[in-house]
Amino acid sequence: MAPFKLSVAWSLSVCLCLCPHSTSAQLRQNYYANVCPNVESIVRNAVRQKLQQAANATVPGTLRLFFHDCFVQGCDASVIVASTASNKAEKDHPDNLSLAGDGFDTVIKAKAAVDAVPSCRNRVSCADILAMATRDVVALAGGPSYAVELGRLDGLSSTAASVNGRLPQPTYNLNQLNALFAANGLSQADMIALSAAHTVGFSHCGQFSNRIYNFSRQNPIDPTLNQSYAHQLQGMCPRNVDLQRAIDMDPNTPQTFDNMYFKNLRNGMGLFTSDQVLFTDPRSKPTVNTWAGNSPAFQTAFVSAMTKLGRVGVKTVRNGNIRRDCAAFN
């Protein structure tokens, strides 16, 4: 999930002005029971078909898409909107250029499957389809399945400028991570659980090359990085390599959603500074140790964090609608 960042609410007044509000009152399970009762199975089948085509990119791509959407203007599918001649949209901000096309394609295909049912056509939001698809890719990759609250509407704006400062950077320390997540109503435990999305997917050499070549004058290799792992990374990302070369985030089980992420952190094998700091900082280390040894506890925390994340910035009829095309405003 390569950018994974958030900012803290220094005061209530600042948060009210700058932070997306959690508007969860309209969300509920089985929201579409009367208009599209089979929507969850329709989306799940579309996701399953997409995984058969490109599983390795679809799982992390969809998961990252949901996170990047919710952290910028809330969970409103604004990250899916395409730029036009008069508007540079969220997806074209530098922090979103690495979002995998397969994540977008998963939502587009699921939307088409839902709209193919006459009673469902234009009745289910793109934001809700993304939330359901995210749950499904996690479950189909070996992670927990969970009930998804529904009832989001799609946002009416999408600008690249709105992304600035809203997503975590791979160099963030614990204070910066906690601040950014707190601005979205998420706790440190939520942040650690959501960071474990890095148990699937890949990053690019340019995102961590400083840790293996020029961390500091005294230590060219980041001393918190497992030295054997650092040399492996140097072999995969030699100097002057294409900085877009893809490297698995989890070197052990990169296609499985599990708690290996935390085991890797204990072994100094967090790919980003923002990953490894969760183990090196004594404030977060106990949680990492607990979840490294207790997968059910991690899964419970992840479900809780995803549910809270899904409540961020939910749009109502005053500032949202149901898009006919997820990539374009009505």
Short mmCIF file of N, CA and C in Angstrom, two decimals, residues 31-32 35-36 39 42 108 110-129 152-154 320-330:
data_model
loop_
_atom_site.label_atom_id
_atom_site.label_comp_id
_atom_site.label_asym_id
_atom_site.label_seq_id
_atom_site.Cartn_x
_atom_site.Cartn_y
_atom_site.Cartn_z
N TYR A 31 -27.88 -2.78 3.36
CA TYR A 31 -28.48 -1.51 2.95
C TYR A 31 -29.31 -1.66 1.67
N TYR A 32 -28.89 -2.54 0.78
CA TYR A 32 -29.56 -2.68 -0.51
C TYR A 32 -30.55 -3.84 -0.56
N VAL A 35 -33.61 -3.23 -2.85
CA VAL A 35 -33.45 -2.83 -4.26
C VAL A 35 -32.49 -3.71 -5.03
N CYS A 36 -31.52 -4.26 -4.34
CA CYS A 36 -30.53 -5.13 -5.00
C CYS A 36 -30.05 -6.16 -3.99
N VAL A 39 -26.56 -7.99 -4.18
CA VAL A 39 -25.42 -7.18 -4.61
C VAL A 39 -24.09 -7.74 -4.11
N ILE A 42 -23.04 -10.65 -6.20
CA ILE A 42 -22.69 -10.19 -7.55
C ILE A 42 -21.28 -9.62 -7.56
N ILE A 108 -14.64 -1.34 -11.81
CA ILE A 108 -15.38 -1.13 -13.06
C ILE A 108 -16.12 -2.39 -13.46
N ALA A 110 -17.01 -4.92 -11.48
CA ALA A 110 -18.06 -5.21 -10.50
C ALA A 110 -19.26 -4.30 -10.71
N LYS A 111 -19.01 -3.03 -11.02
CA LYS A 111 -20.09 -2.09 -11.30
C LYS A 111 -20.91 -2.56 -12.51
N ALA A 112 -20.23 -3.03 -13.56
CA ALA A 112 -20.92 -3.52 -14.75
C ALA A 112 -21.78 -4.74 -14.42
N ALA A 113 -21.26 -5.62 -13.57
CA ALA A 113 -22.01 -6.81 -13.19
C ALA A 113 -23.25 -6.44 -12.39
N VAL A 114 -23.10 -5.47 -11.48
CA VAL A 114 -24.25 -5.03 -10.68
C VAL A 114 -25.29 -4.37 -11.58
N ASP A 115 -24.86 -3.49 -12.47
CA ASP A 115 -25.80 -2.76 -13.33
C ASP A 115 -26.44 -3.64 -14.39
N ALA A 116 -25.89 -4.84 -14.60
CA ALA A 116 -26.51 -5.77 -15.55
C ALA A 116 -27.81 -6.34 -15.02
N VAL A 117 -28.04 -6.21 -13.72
CA VAL A 117 -29.30 -6.65 -13.10
C VAL A 117 -30.24 -5.45 -13.11
N PRO A 118 -31.39 -5.54 -13.80
CA PRO A 118 -32.27 -4.37 -13.96
C PRO A 118 -32.65 -3.67 -12.66
N SER A 119 -32.95 -4.43 -11.62
CA SER A 119 -33.37 -3.78 -10.37
C SER A 119 -32.21 -3.08 -9.66
N CYS A 120 -30.99 -3.44 -10.03
CA CYS A 120 -29.80 -2.87 -9.38
C CYS A 120 -29.20 -1.69 -10.15
N ARG A 121 -29.59 -1.54 -11.41
CA ARG A 121 -28.92 -0.56 -12.27
C ARG A 121 -29.01 0.85 -11.69
N ASN A 122 -27.85 1.46 -11.52
CA ASN A 122 -27.73 2.82 -10.99
C ASN A 122 -28.35 2.98 -9.60
N ARG A 123 -28.37 1.89 -8.84
CA ARG A 123 -28.89 1.95 -7.48
C ARG A 123 -27.80 1.71 -6.43
N VAL A 124 -26.63 1.25 -6.87
CA VAL A 124 -25.53 0.92 -5.95
C VAL A 124 -24.34 1.83 -6.27
N SER A 125 -23.83 2.50 -5.26
CA SER A 125 -22.75 3.46 -5.48
C SER A 125 -21.41 2.78 -5.78
N CYS A 126 -20.57 3.48 -6.49
CA CYS A 126 -19.21 3.00 -6.75
C CYS A 126 -18.43 2.89 -5.45
N ALA A 127 -18.69 3.81 -4.51
CA ALA A 127 -18.01 3.78 -3.22
C ALA A 127 -18.32 2.50 -2.46
N ASP A 128 -19.59 2.07 -2.50
CA ASP A 128 -19.96 0.82 -1.83
C ASP A 128 -19.40 -0.39 -2.56
N ILE A 129 -19.38 -0.34 -3.87
CA ILE A 129 -18.80 -1.45 -4.64
C ILE A 129 -17.32 -1.61 -4.30
N ARG A 152 -22.96 4.37 1.32
CA ARG A 152 -22.17 5.53 0.89
C ARG A 152 -22.69 6.05 -0.44
N LEU A 153 -22.54 7.35 -0.64
CA LEU A 153 -22.77 7.91 -1.96
C LEU A 153 -21.43 8.32 -2.57
N ASP A 154 -21.44 8.52 -3.87
CA ASP A 154 -20.21 8.88 -4.57
C ASP A 154 -19.98 10.39 -4.50
N GLY A 320 -23.45 14.12 -2.43
CA GLY A 320 -23.10 12.92 -3.17
C GLY A 320 -24.25 12.40 -4.02
N ASN A 321 -23.94 11.43 -4.86
CA ASN A 321 -24.96 10.77 -5.66
C ASN A 321 -24.46 9.38 -6.04
N ILE A 322 -25.17 8.70 -6.90
CA ILE A 322 -24.72 7.41 -7.40
C ILE A 322 -24.28 7.60 -8.85
N ARG A 323 -23.00 7.43 -9.09
CA ARG A 323 -22.45 7.64 -10.43
C ARG A 323 -22.90 6.53 -11.39
N ARG A 324 -23.26 6.93 -12.58
CA ARG A 324 -23.57 5.93 -13.61
C ARG A 324 -22.28 5.28 -14.12
N ASP A 325 -21.23 6.07 -14.19
CA ASP A 325 -19.90 5.62 -14.60
C ASP A 325 -18.95 5.99 -13.47
N CYS A 326 -18.30 5.00 -12.88
CA CYS A 326 -17.46 5.28 -11.72
C CYS A 326 -16.33 6.24 -12.04
N ALA A 327 -15.92 6.31 -13.29
CA ALA A 327 -14.77 7.13 -13.67
C ALA A 327 -15.16 8.53 -14.13
N ALA A 328 -16.46 8.87 -14.09
CA ALA A 328 -16.90 10.18 -14.57
C ALA A 328 -18.10 10.65 -13.76
N PHE A 329 -18.17 11.96 -13.55
CA PHE A 329 -19.31 12.52 -12.84
C PHE A 329 -20.54 12.47 -13.73
N ASN A 330 -21.70 12.37 -13.12
CA ASN A 330 -22.96 12.30 -13.89
C ASN A 330 -23.19 13.61 -14.66
#
